[in-house]
PDB file of C-alpha atoms in Angstrom:
ATOM      1  CA  UNK A 124     130.088 117.573 107.314  1.00 64.00           C
ATOM      2  CA  UNK A 125     126.423 115.946 105.838  1.00 86.00           C
ATOM      3  CA  UNK A 126     125.894 115.516 102.347  1.00 95.00           C
ATOM      4  CA  UNK A 127     123.581 113.362 101.150  1.00 97.00           C
ATOM      5  CA  UNK A 128     122.759 112.031  97.798  1.00 98.00           C
ATOM      6  CA  UNK A 129     119.257 111.159  96.707  1.00 98.00           C
ATOM      7  CA  UNK A 130     117.090 110.868  93.791  1.00 98.00           C
ATOM      8  CA  UNK A 131     113.783 110.350  92.135  1.00 98.00           C
ATOM      9  CA  UNK A 132     112.690 107.965  89.852  1.00 98.00           C
ATOM     10  CA  UNK A 133     110.150 109.088  86.756  1.00 98.00           C
ATOM     11  CA  UNK A 134     108.797 106.377  84.362  1.00 98.00           C
ATOM     12  CA  UNK A 135     105.561 104.908  82.875  1.00 98.00           C
ATOM     13  CA  UNK A 136     103.460 102.065  84.307  1.00 98.00           C
ATOM     14  CA  UNK A 137     100.985  99.189  82.325  1.00 97.00           C
ATOM     15  CA  UNK A 138      98.785  96.966  83.913  1.00 96.00           C
ATOM     16  CA  UNK A 139     101.810  94.096  84.233  1.00 97.00           C
ATOM     17  CA  UNK A 140     102.488  94.457  87.866  1.00 97.00           C
ATOM     18  CA  UNK A 141     105.635  92.224  87.946  1.00 97.00           C
ATOM     19  CA  UNK A 142     107.294  94.124  84.920  1.00 98.00           C
ATOM     20  CA  UNK A 143     106.513  97.412  86.609  1.00 98.00           C
ATOM     21  CA  UNK A 144     108.301  96.866  90.062  1.00 98.00           C
ATOM     22  CA  UNK A 145     111.107  95.372  87.744  1.00 98.00           C
ATOM     23  CA  UNK A 146     111.612  98.250  86.355  1.00 98.00           C
ATOM     24  CA  UNK A 147     111.754 100.434  89.567  1.00 98.00           C
ATOM     25  CA  UNK A 148     114.109  97.587  90.621  1.00 98.00           C
ATOM     26  CA  UNK A 149     116.060  98.500  87.426  1.00 98.00           C
ATOM     27  CA  UNK A 150     116.146 102.414  88.067  1.00 98.00           C
ATOM     28  CA  UNK A 151     116.769 101.301  91.724  1.00 98.00           C
ATOM     29  CA  UNK A 152     120.165 100.175  91.013  1.00 98.00           C
ATOM     30  CA  UNK A 153     121.223 102.998  88.281  1.00 98.00           C
ATOM     31  CA  UNK A 154     120.061 105.655  91.326  1.00 98.00           C
ATOM     32  CA  UNK A 155     122.782 103.502  93.297  1.00 98.00           C
ATOM     33  CA  UNK A 156     125.384 103.450  91.205  1.00 98.00           C
ATOM     34  CA  UNK A 157     125.073 107.012  91.153  1.00 98.00           C
ATOM     35  CA  UNK A 158     125.854 107.099  94.799  1.00 97.00           C
ATOM     36  CA  UNK A 159     122.167 107.990  95.697  1.00 98.00           C
ATOM     37  CA  UNK A 160     121.396 107.125  99.223  1.00 97.00           C
ATOM     38  CA  UNK A 161     117.742 107.588  99.306  1.00 98.00           C
ATOM     39  CA  UNK A 162     115.536 106.721  96.259  1.00 98.00           C
ATOM     40  CA  UNK A 163     112.590 107.572  95.551  1.00 98.00           C
ATOM     41  CA  UNK A 164     110.115 106.135  93.789  1.00 98.00           C
ATOM     42  CA  UNK A 165     106.764 107.249  92.196  1.00 98.00           C
ATOM     43  CA  UNK A 166     103.436 106.918  94.010  1.00 98.00           C
ATOM     44  CA  UNK A 167     101.110 103.413  93.763  1.00 98.00           C
ATOM     45  CA  UNK A 168     103.915 102.460  90.917  1.00 98.00           C
ATOM     46  CA  UNK A 169     101.974  98.744  91.149  1.00 97.00           C
ATOM     47  CA  UNK A 170     100.517 100.018  88.830  1.00 97.00           C
ATOM     48  CA  UNK A 171      98.192 102.481  86.567  1.00 97.00           C
ATOM     49  CA  UNK A 172      97.052 105.047  88.226  1.00 98.00           C
ATOM     50  CA  UNK A 173      93.148 103.032  88.926  1.00 97.00           C
ATOM     51  CA  UNK A 174      91.931 105.678  90.855  1.00 97.00           C
ATOM     52  CA  UNK A 175      91.063 107.742  87.832  1.00 95.00           C
ATOM     53  CA  UNK A 176      88.139 105.669  88.111  1.00 94.00           C
ATOM     54  CA  UNK A 177      85.434 104.320  91.023  1.00 97.00           C
ATOM     55  CA  UNK A 178      85.703 100.090  89.954  1.00 97.00           C
ATOM     56  CA  UNK A 179      85.438  97.389  93.046  1.00 97.00           C
ATOM     57  CA  UNK A 180      87.443  95.062  91.569  1.00 97.00           C
ATOM     58  CA  UNK A 181      90.614  97.492  92.267  1.00 97.00           C
ATOM     59  CA  UNK A 182      89.988  96.813  95.551  1.00 98.00           C
ATOM     60  CA  UNK A 183      91.381  93.035  95.167  1.00 97.00           C
ATOM     61  CA  UNK A 184      95.260  94.941  94.553  1.00 97.00           C
ATOM     62  CA  UNK A 185      95.280  96.286  98.071  1.00 98.00           C
ATOM     63  CA  UNK A 186      97.613  93.870 100.348  1.00 98.00           C
ATOM     64  CA  UNK A 187      98.820  94.021 103.949  1.00 98.00           C
ATOM     65  CA  UNK A 188     102.036  95.362 104.091  1.00 98.00           C
ATOM     66  CA  UNK A 189     103.922  92.942 104.546  1.00 97.00           C
ATOM     67  CA  UNK A 190     102.690  90.958 102.064  1.00 98.00           C
ATOM     68  CA  UNK A 191     102.935  93.841  99.186  1.00 98.00           C
ATOM     69  CA  UNK A 192     104.690  93.062  96.196  1.00 98.00           C
ATOM     70  CA  UNK A 193     106.143  96.661  95.873  1.00 98.00           C
ATOM     71  CA  UNK A 194     107.227  96.627  99.396  1.00 98.00           C
ATOM     72  CA  UNK A 195     108.904  93.323  99.458  1.00 98.00           C
ATOM     73  CA  UNK A 196     110.696  94.159  96.099  1.00 98.00           C
ATOM     74  CA  UNK A 197     112.039  97.862  97.930  1.00 98.00           C
ATOM     75  CA  UNK A 198     113.117  95.644 100.791  1.00 98.00           C
ATOM     76  CA  UNK A 199     114.920  93.386  99.402  1.00 98.00           C
ATOM     77  CA  UNK A 200     116.829  96.190  96.878  1.00 98.00           C
ATOM     78  CA  UNK A 201     117.317  98.497 100.055  1.00 98.00           C
ATOM     79  CA  UNK A 202     119.575  95.383 102.090  1.00 98.00           C
ATOM     80  CA  UNK A 203     121.221  94.995  99.078  1.00 98.00           C
ATOM     81  CA  UNK A 204     121.979  98.676  98.438  1.00 98.00           C
ATOM     82  CA  UNK A 205     122.556 100.007 101.418  1.00 96.00           C
ATOM     83  CA  UNK A 206     119.835 102.524 100.435  1.00 97.00           C
ATOM     84  CA  UNK A 207     116.633 104.314 102.103  1.00 98.00           C
ATOM     85  CA  UNK A 208     113.551 103.651  99.862  1.00 98.00           C
ATOM     86  CA  UNK A 209     110.647 105.415 100.530  1.00 98.00           C
ATOM     87  CA  UNK A 210     107.851 103.454  98.962  1.00 98.00           C
ATOM     88  CA  UNK A 211     104.492 103.879  97.915  1.00 98.00           C
ATOM     89  CA  UNK A 212     102.029 101.063  98.019  1.00 98.00           C
ATOM     90  CA  UNK A 213      97.863 100.100  98.186  1.00 98.00           C
ATOM     91  CA  UNK A 214      97.566  99.174 101.977  1.00 98.00           C
ATOM     92  CA  UNK A 215      94.797  96.489 103.295  1.00 98.00           C
ATOM     93  CA  UNK A 216      93.891  96.792 106.856  1.00 98.00           C
ATOM     94  CA  UNK A 217      91.212  94.779 107.694  1.00 97.00           C
ATOM     95  CA  UNK A 218      88.333  96.514 105.965  1.00 97.00           C
ATOM     96  CA  UNK A 219      90.121  99.739 105.279  1.00 98.00           C
ATOM     97  CA  UNK A 220      92.514 100.779 102.708  1.00 98.00           C
ATOM     98  CA  UNK A 221      94.945 103.179 102.494  1.00 98.00           C
ATOM     99  CA  UNK A 222      97.320 105.136 100.542  1.00 98.00           C
ATOM    100  CA  UNK A 223     100.781 104.460 102.291  1.00 98.00           C
ATOM    101  CA  UNK A 224     104.077 104.396 102.660  1.00 98.00           C
ATOM    102  CA  UNK A 225     105.965 102.239 104.048  1.00 98.00           C
ATOM    103  CA  UNK A 226     109.906 104.172 104.967  1.00 98.00           C
ATOM    104  CA  UNK A 227     112.510 101.147 104.464  1.00 98.00           C
ATOM    105  CA  UNK A 228     115.789 101.100 105.584  1.00 97.00           C
ATOM    106  CA  UNK A 229     118.783  99.744 104.399  1.00 96.00           C
ATOM    107  CA  UNK A 230     118.932  96.838 106.522  1.00 93.00           C
ATOM    108  CA  UNK A 231     115.564  96.166 104.405  1.00 96.00           C
ATOM    109  CA  UNK A 232     113.574  96.650 107.530  1.00 96.00           C
ATOM    110  CA  UNK A 233     110.791  98.988 107.433  1.00 98.00           C
ATOM    111  CA  UNK A 234     111.477 101.669 109.690  1.00 97.00           C
ATOM    112  CA  UNK A 235     107.602 102.730 109.614  1.00 97.00           C
ATOM    113  CA  UNK A 236     104.696 103.744 107.508  1.00 98.00           C
ATOM    114  CA  UNK A 237     102.734 106.760 106.777  1.00 98.00           C
ATOM    115  CA  UNK A 238      99.313 106.688 105.227  1.00 98.00           C
ATOM    116  CA  UNK A 239      98.151 109.715 103.009  1.00 98.00           C
ATOM    117  CA  UNK A 240      96.505 112.478 105.093  1.00 98.00           C
ATOM    118  CA  UNK A 241      94.443 114.492 101.871  1.00 98.00           C
ATOM    119  CA  UNK A 242      92.805 112.301  99.426  1.00 98.00           C
ATOM    120  CA  UNK A 243      91.468 113.890  96.619  1.00 97.00           C
ATOM    121  CA  UNK A 244      88.379 113.746  94.980  1.00 96.00           C
ATOM    122  CA  UNK A 245      87.274 115.436  91.628  1.00 92.00           C
ATOM    123  CA  UNK A 246      87.619 114.424  87.857  1.00 92.00           C
ATOM    124  CA  UNK A 247      90.846 111.626  87.125  1.00 93.00           C
ATOM    125  CA  UNK A 248      91.629 111.836  91.105  1.00 96.00           C
ATOM    126  CA  UNK A 249      88.805 109.628  92.871  1.00 97.00           C
ATOM    127  CA  UNK A 250      90.926 108.668  95.768  1.00 98.00           C
ATOM    128  CA  UNK A 251      88.071 109.188  98.333  1.00 98.00           C
ATOM    129  CA  UNK A 252      86.121 105.851  96.566  1.00 98.00           C
ATOM    130  CA  UNK A 253      89.461 103.986  97.662  1.00 98.00           C
ATOM    131  CA  UNK A 254      91.554 105.663 100.504  1.00 98.00           C
ATOM    132  CA  UNK A 255      90.411 106.634 104.138  1.00 98.00           C
ATOM    133  CA  UNK A 256      91.908 109.474 105.513  1.00 98.00           C
ATOM    134  CA  UNK A 257      95.544 108.707 106.536  1.00 98.00           C
ATOM    135  CA  UNK A 258      95.207 108.297 110.764  1.00 98.00           C
ATOM    136  CA  UNK A 259      98.960 107.889 111.128  1.00 98.00           C
ATOM    137  CA  UNK A 260      99.696 111.935 111.273  1.00 98.00           C
ATOM    138  CA  UNK A 261     102.447 113.437 109.621  1.00 98.00           C
ATOM    139  CA  UNK A 262     105.947 111.035 110.069  1.00 97.00           C
ATOM    140  CA  UNK A 263     109.532 111.939 109.865  1.00 98.00           C
ATOM    141  CA  UNK A 264     112.520 109.547 109.966  1.00 98.00           C
ATOM    142  CA  UNK A 265     115.948 110.048 111.790  1.00 97.00           C
ATOM    143  CA  UNK A 266     118.763 108.629 109.348  1.00 95.00           C
ATOM    144  CA  UNK A 267     122.172 108.481 109.630  1.00 91.00           C
ATOM    145  CA  UNK A 268     125.009 106.427 107.603  1.00 88.00           C
ATOM    146  CA  UNK A 269     128.975 107.519 106.249  1.00 87.00           C
ATOM    147  CA  UNK A 270     127.076 111.022 104.828  1.00 88.00           C
ATOM    148  CA  UNK A 271     125.979 111.888 108.057  1.00 90.00           C
ATOM    149  CA  UNK A 272     122.953 112.228 110.589  1.00 93.00           C
ATOM    150  CA  UNK A 273     119.494 113.601 108.931  1.00 96.00           C
ATOM    151  CA  UNK A 274     115.861 113.217 108.927  1.00 98.00           C
ATOM    152  CA  UNK A 275     113.326 112.480 106.470  1.00 98.00           C
ATOM    153  CA  UNK A 276     109.597 113.622 105.799  1.00 98.00           C
ATOM    154  CA  UNK A 277     107.783 112.646 103.204  1.00 98.00           C
ATOM    155  CA  UNK A 278     104.577 113.412 101.972  1.00 98.00           C
ATOM    156  CA  UNK A 279     102.262 111.875  99.746  1.00 98.00           C
ATOM    157  CA  UNK A 280     100.960 113.513  96.241  1.00 97.00           C
ATOM    158  CA  UNK A 281      97.680 115.468  97.256  1.00 97.00           C
ATOM    159  CA  UNK A 282      99.835 116.399 100.015  1.00 98.00           C
ATOM    160  CA  UNK A 283     102.205 118.278  98.512  1.00 98.00           C
ATOM    161  CA  UNK A 284      99.811 121.342  97.948  1.00 97.00           C
ATOM    162  CA  UNK A 285      98.795 121.566 101.361  1.00 98.00           C
ATOM    163  CA  UNK A 286     101.835 123.830 103.333  1.00 98.00           C
ATOM    164  CA  UNK A 287     100.782 122.900 107.049  1.00 97.00           C
ATOM    165  CA  UNK A 288     102.130 119.632 105.418  1.00 98.00           C
ATOM    166  CA  UNK A 289     105.300 121.006 104.801  1.00 98.00           C
ATOM    167  CA  UNK A 290     105.850 123.012 107.767  1.00 98.00           C
ATOM    168  CA  UNK A 291     104.304 120.323 110.338  1.00 98.00           C
ATOM    169  CA  UNK A 292     107.184 118.076 109.135  1.00 98.00           C
ATOM    170  CA  UNK A 293     109.749 120.844 109.113  1.00 98.00           C
ATOM    171  CA  UNK A 294     108.977 121.142 113.101  1.00 98.00           C
ATOM    172  CA  UNK A 295     109.283 117.802 113.477  1.00 98.00           C
ATOM    173  CA  UNK A 296     112.870 117.864 112.190  1.00 98.00           C
ATOM    174  CA  UNK A 297     112.827 116.728 108.201  1.00 98.00           C
ATOM    175  CA  UNK A 298     115.681 118.353 106.871  1.00 98.00           C
ATOM    176  CA  UNK A 299     114.446 116.735 103.620  1.00 98.00           C
ATOM    177  CA  UNK A 300     110.724 116.784 102.093  1.00 98.00           C
ATOM    178  CA  UNK A 301     110.193 113.769  99.855  1.00 98.00           C
ATOM    179  CA  UNK A 302     106.782 113.571  97.683  1.00 98.00           C
ATOM    180  CA  UNK A 303     105.919 110.742  95.563  1.00 98.00           C
ATOM    181  CA  UNK A 304     103.410 111.282  93.044  1.00 98.00           C
ATOM    182  CA  UNK A 305     100.697 110.407  90.569  1.00 98.00           C
ATOM    183  CA  UNK A 306      99.023 113.464  88.375  1.00 97.00           C
ATOM    184  CA  UNK A 307      98.599 114.694  84.774  1.00 95.00           C
ATOM    185  CA  UNK A 308      96.131 115.968  82.935  1.00 90.00           C
ATOM    186  CA  UNK A 309      92.519 117.603  84.293  1.00 89.00           C
ATOM    187  CA  UNK A 310      89.982 115.685  82.763  1.00 87.00           C
ATOM    188  CA  UNK A 311      87.590 118.381  83.392  1.00 87.00           C
ATOM    189  CA  UNK A 312      89.879 121.203  81.355  1.00 85.00           C
ATOM    190  CA  UNK A 313      91.783 120.036  78.431  1.00 81.00           C
ATOM    191  CA  UNK A 314      92.978 123.208  78.788  1.00 82.00           C
ATOM    192  CA  UNK A 315      94.845 123.056  82.612  1.00 86.00           C
ATOM    193  CA  UNK A 316      98.315 122.216  82.301  1.00 86.00           C
ATOM    194  CA  UNK A 317      99.139 122.400  86.145  1.00 91.00           C
ATOM    195  CA  UNK A 318     102.554 121.037  86.127  1.00 94.00           C
ATOM    196  CA  UNK A 319     103.875 124.482  86.545  1.00 94.00           C
ATOM    197  CA  UNK A 320     101.456 124.732  89.151  1.00 96.00           C
ATOM    198  CA  UNK A 321     102.378 121.413  90.786  1.00 97.00           C
ATOM    199  CA  UNK A 322     106.329 122.496  91.115  1.00 97.00           C
ATOM    200  CA  UNK A 323     105.834 126.070  92.134  1.00 97.00           C
ATOM    201  CA  UNK A 324     103.667 124.400  95.048  1.00 98.00           C
ATOM    202  CA  UNK A 325     106.533 122.469  96.227  1.00 98.00           C
ATOM    203  CA  UNK A 326     108.842 125.162  95.720  1.00 98.00           C
ATOM    204  CA  UNK A 327     107.143 127.640  97.318  1.00 98.00           C
ATOM    205  CA  UNK A 328     107.500 124.928 100.478  1.00 98.00           C
ATOM    206  CA  UNK A 329     111.367 124.763  99.971  1.00 98.00           C
ATOM    207  CA  UNK A 330     111.838 128.030  99.999  1.00 98.00           C
ATOM    208  CA  UNK A 331     109.278 129.224 102.548  1.00 98.00           C
ATOM    209  CA  UNK A 332     110.935 126.534 105.286  1.00 98.00           C
ATOM    210  CA  UNK A 333     114.793 127.001 104.048  1.00 98.00           C
ATOM    211  CA  UNK A 334     114.598 122.594 102.576  1.00 98.00           C
ATOM    212  CA  UNK A 335     115.654 120.083  99.310  1.00 98.00           C
ATOM    213  CA  UNK A 336     112.600 118.696  98.426  1.00 98.00           C
ATOM    214  CA  UNK A 337     112.834 115.677  95.988  1.00 98.00           C
ATOM    215  CA  UNK A 338     109.212 114.926  94.311  1.00 98.00           C
ATOM    216  CA  UNK A 339     108.838 111.739  91.831  1.00 98.00           C
ATOM    217  CA  UNK A 340     106.147 111.675  89.151  1.00 98.00           C
ATOM    218  CA  UNK A 341     105.400 109.162  86.730  1.00 98.00           C
ATOM    219  CA  UNK A 342     104.557 109.609  82.683  1.00 98.00           C
ATOM    220  CA  UNK A 343     102.631 107.739  79.816  1.00 97.00           C
ATOM    221  CA  UNK A 344      99.201 108.457  79.374  1.00 96.00           C
ATOM    222  CA  UNK A 345      96.650 105.522  81.448  1.00 95.00           C
ATOM    223  CA  UNK A 346      93.117 105.849  79.490  1.00 91.00           C
ATOM    224  CA  UNK A 347      93.088 108.513  78.094  1.00 91.00           C
ATOM    225  CA  UNK A 348      94.526 110.544  80.950  1.00 93.00           C
ATOM    226  CA  UNK A 349      98.215 111.848  79.986  1.00 95.00           C
ATOM    227  CA  UNK A 350     101.269 112.090  83.527  1.00 97.00           C
ATOM    228  CA  UNK A 351     102.899 114.856  83.170  1.00 95.00           C
ATOM    229  CA  UNK A 352     106.197 113.730  84.425  1.00 97.00           C
ATOM    230  CA  UNK A 353     108.520 117.048  85.855  1.00 98.00           C
ATOM    231  CA  UNK A 354     109.820 115.496  88.928  1.00 98.00           C
ATOM    232  CA  UNK A 355     112.481 117.203  90.445  1.00 98.00           C
ATOM    233  CA  UNK A 356     114.370 117.766  92.571  1.00 98.00           C
ATOM    234  CA  UNK A 357     115.608 121.275  94.075  1.00 98.00           C
ATOM    235  CA  UNK A 358     118.089 122.249  97.322  1.00 98.00           C
ATOM    236  CA  UNK A 359     116.588 124.893 100.388  1.00 98.00           C
ATOM    237  CA  UNK A 360     116.603 127.922  97.830  1.00 97.00           C
ATOM    238  CA  UNK A 361     114.263 126.585  96.048  1.00 98.00           C
ATOM    239  CA  UNK A 362     116.969 125.762  93.007  1.00 98.00           C
ATOM    240  CA  UNK A 363     116.449 123.586  90.868  1.00 98.00           C
ATOM    241  CA  UNK A 364     119.439 120.497  91.069  1.00 98.00           C
ATOM    242  CA  UNK A 365     118.078 117.999  88.779  1.00 98.00           C
ATOM    243  CA  UNK A 366     114.354 118.262  86.726  1.00 98.00           C
ATOM    244  CA  UNK A 367     112.606 116.006  84.321  1.00 98.00           C
ATOM    245  CA  UNK A 368     110.764 117.109  81.485  1.00 97.00           C
ATOM    246  CA  UNK A 369     106.823 115.587  80.518  1.00 96.00           C
ATOM    247  CA  UNK A 370     108.794 111.934  78.506  1.00 95.00           C
ATOM    248  CA  UNK A 371     111.979 110.918  80.281  1.00 97.00           C
ATOM    249  CA  UNK A 372     111.963 107.551  81.948  1.00 98.00           C
ATOM    250  CA  UNK A 373     114.792 107.355  84.510  1.00 98.00           C
ATOM    251  CA  UNK A 374     116.950 108.360  87.296  1.00 98.00           C
ATOM    252  CA  UNK A 375     117.611 111.953  88.980  1.00 98.00           C
ATOM    253  CA  UNK A 376     120.783 112.419  90.855  1.00 98.00           C
ATOM    254  CA  UNK A 377     121.982 115.135  93.284  1.00 98.00           C
ATOM    255  CA  UNK A 378     123.947 115.095  96.306  1.00 98.00           C
ATOM    256  CA  UNK A 379     122.326 117.707  99.025  1.00 98.00           C
ATOM    257  CA  UNK A 380     124.612 119.986 101.250  1.00 97.00           C
ATOM    258  CA  UNK A 381     122.278 119.757 104.355  1.00 97.00           C
ATOM    259  CA  UNK A 382     125.168 122.010 106.929  1.00 96.00           C
ATOM    260  CA  UNK A 383     124.774 124.933 104.747  1.00 97.00           C
ATOM    261  CA  UNK A 384     120.793 124.336 104.044  1.00 97.00           C
ATOM    262  CA  UNK A 385     120.592 124.801 108.071  1.00 97.00           C
ATOM    263  CA  UNK A 386     123.295 127.502 108.139  1.00 97.00           C
ATOM    264  CA  UNK A 387     121.197 129.119 105.508  1.00 97.00           C
ATOM    265  CA  UNK A 388     117.547 128.239 107.586  1.00 98.00           C
ATOM    266  CA  UNK A 389     119.338 129.749 110.236  1.00 97.00           C
ATOM    267  CA  UNK A 390     119.854 133.046 108.274  1.00 97.00           C
ATOM    268  CA  UNK A 391     116.357 133.304 107.676  1.00 97.00           C
ATOM    269  CA  UNK A 392     115.377 132.548 110.676  1.00 97.00           C
ATOM    270  CA  UNK A 393     111.904 132.137 109.564  1.00 97.00           C
ATOM    271  CA  UNK A 394     111.739 129.370 112.270  1.00 97.00           C
ATOM    272  CA  UNK A 395     113.010 132.020 114.459  1.00 97.00           C
ATOM    273  CA  UNK A 396     110.441 134.997 114.054  1.00 97.00           C
ATOM    274  CA  UNK A 397     107.159 131.975 114.137  1.00 97.00           C
ATOM    275  CA  UNK A 398     104.244 133.712 116.635  1.00 97.00           C
ATOM    276  CA  UNK A 399     102.454 130.175 117.213  1.00 96.00           C
ATOM    277  CA  UNK A 400      99.794 132.091 120.081  1.00 96.00           C
ATOM    278  CA  UNK A 401      98.810 134.262 116.042  1.00 97.00           C
ATOM    279  CA  UNK A 402      97.701 130.759 113.990  1.00 96.00           C
ATOM    280  CA  UNK A 403      94.380 129.642 116.091  1.00 95.00           C
ATOM    281  CA  UNK A 404      92.804 130.020 112.581  1.00 95.00           C
ATOM    282  CA  UNK A 405      94.666 127.771 110.981  1.00 93.00           C
ATOM    283  CA  UNK A 406      93.512 124.320 113.411  1.00 92.00           C
ATOM    284  CA  UNK A 407      89.532 125.853 113.487  1.00 93.00           C
ATOM    285  CA  UNK A 408      87.114 124.911 110.960  1.00 90.00           C
ATOM    286  CA  UNK A 409      86.273 127.135 108.156  1.00 82.00           C
TER     287      UNK A 409
END
């Protein structure tokens, strides 16, 4: 029987990188103490969400994966606590910059690197100024332990709005989907609250792929932009197992019954009844 306990972290961040990483580390320890074996921090937790504006000074905070302070700190924790930690970071690769994720395993080693595929560009989310579109393709990672064996899929923030991303990872064998996030108010429209849409989009992926989902967002106000939290864990039916509101700091933990999810997935027949020969339009330009 494969039952895996997972966790999502929710917290605010400041300009103090060391303090941010220490705060994340404290919550990782708390999650491990509650039995979590995979712990998901929010997107780009090294500091404030710098992509709100275009400022060339921010490029100085990028590092190669092996030298990034967020990655190094999570490697030590993963090794010490026997965890998988999908770790978001600002990656430097030669002259290029990526919004990336290092999948860190229980031995502290990096199982692989994923570069965010979909890069947003709009008021408050000007990521195209900083990041090249990812060139890794979507990634999944087989994991095993005393909980059994399963496969984790991870998308980063804007990726989470695309049903193609979730379905692609499922076709690659994913049995849980994780989404580290930095999202909040929309500066161009103060009356637009996307927190409900944000959740619904991912819960839709859960239902249409019959897969549990873990989403971790930041909170707090940065430069007048408020990040709205609402991190959650849902099961393969889209039912919420654990959730935060807009202001809580802490750890969400839930046990996922992956054998039950697999049985439900087979019974729904969504993958049995696929018609790939009809989907060519999906890979054509608009």
